[in-house]
């Protein structure tokens, strides 16, 4: 019988009505009709890891989770992480960066509380267990499974505040689906997310700044004083107001500045627009393109890279950071 270790972190799937309290891991599984002895056909080990809304997960929580998952998969067990959906895609992507394993690691949750009609937790957990237990789902990287769809962590994105079909993979699509309780994989990622061993030091600080029209850049002063790196969620395909080019270029002298798009889908460009504040201008001033990576995920990748030897007393290793982002942009396999 396949072994799957279930880590419960809290979230809607474990909510006790609308207040802050969350159920224990045992209660969550029991509420979903699952006990370690059955009836899933999977040998389940439960880890009651945290009991919080996912907005209150810290980087310390997530690095501790990655460490525990590393030990778990080394013992030959698949993994299901059960948490709130608000930050689910960030957990999944960070685990994809930090965990090296062929074992299936699946992140799931629920959009409807257990006490509401049509609660989706039981179906999502059943689907996640089926994926985590299936040898055909090995080697796909960390997966997000909700609403019977199987998404790669790299692409998965929460697109709707309340829909049970909230998760999508803009620009890519799901890798597969769970049909009649069985995973069916239709696509495999062209390359693994992780290029080299990565760790994450929660003491480092990487800012994400989403630009809005008329932005005067006052927050950049704070970034310069307090952070080790910056991701700019810029307009369109990677554009900023002309007056922010100089401050951003000055920041690149001190820290890596990654250029991402705030649009939610599609890659940053490199040579289509050439005026002040265009993507061409910014890349030539030292910013690093995020490619198709969403700003929130670009922030985690930059944080992991800075924690893993690309930051030193003499500055930062721009070529290595650029190469890591380029690895995920689909232009070629590393
Ligand atoms: N969707 C929320 C979360 O991500 C629900 C909650 O507060 O539990 O955890």
Coordinates of N, CA and C and ligand atoms in Angstrom, one line a residue, residues 11-12 22 52-55 84-87 158, ligand 1:
X11 N -6.3 26.7 7.6 CA -7.0 27.2 6.5 C -8.5 26.9 6.5
X12 N -9.2 27.2 5.5 CA -10.6 27.0 5.4 C -11.1 25.6 5.6
X22 N -9.0 26.8 14.4 CA -8.9 25.8 13.4 C -8.8 24.4 14.1
X52 N -3.4 27.6 11.4 CA -3.5 29.1 11.1 C -4.2 29.3 9.8
X53 N -4.8 30.5 9.6 CA -5.1 31.0 8.3 C -3.9 31.1 7.5
X54 N -3.9 30.8 6.2 CA -2.7 30.7 5.4 C -2.0 32.1 5.3
X55 N -2.8 33.2 5.5 CA -2.2 34.5 5.5 C -1.2 34.7 6.7
X84 N -4.7 26.7 3.8 CA -5.6 27.7 3.2 C -5.1 28.0 1.8
X85 N -6.1 28.4 1.0 CA -5.8 28.7 -0.4 C -5.2 30.1 -0.7
X86 N -5.3 31.0 0.3 CA -4.8 32.3 0.1 C -3.4 32.4 -0.3
X87 N -2.5 31.6 0.3 CA -1.1 31.7 0.0 C -0.6 30.3 -0.5
X158 N -4.2 31.4 -7.8 CA -5.6 31.6 -7.3 C -6.2 32.8 -8.0
Ligands
LIG1 N1 -8.7 31.2 2.7 C1 -8.2 31.4 4.0 C2 -6.8 30.8 4.1 O1 -6.1 30.9 3.2 C3 -9.2 31.0 5.0 C4 -8.8 31.1 6.4 O2 -8.7 32.2 7.0 O3 -8.7 30.0 7.0 O4 -6.4 30.3 5.1

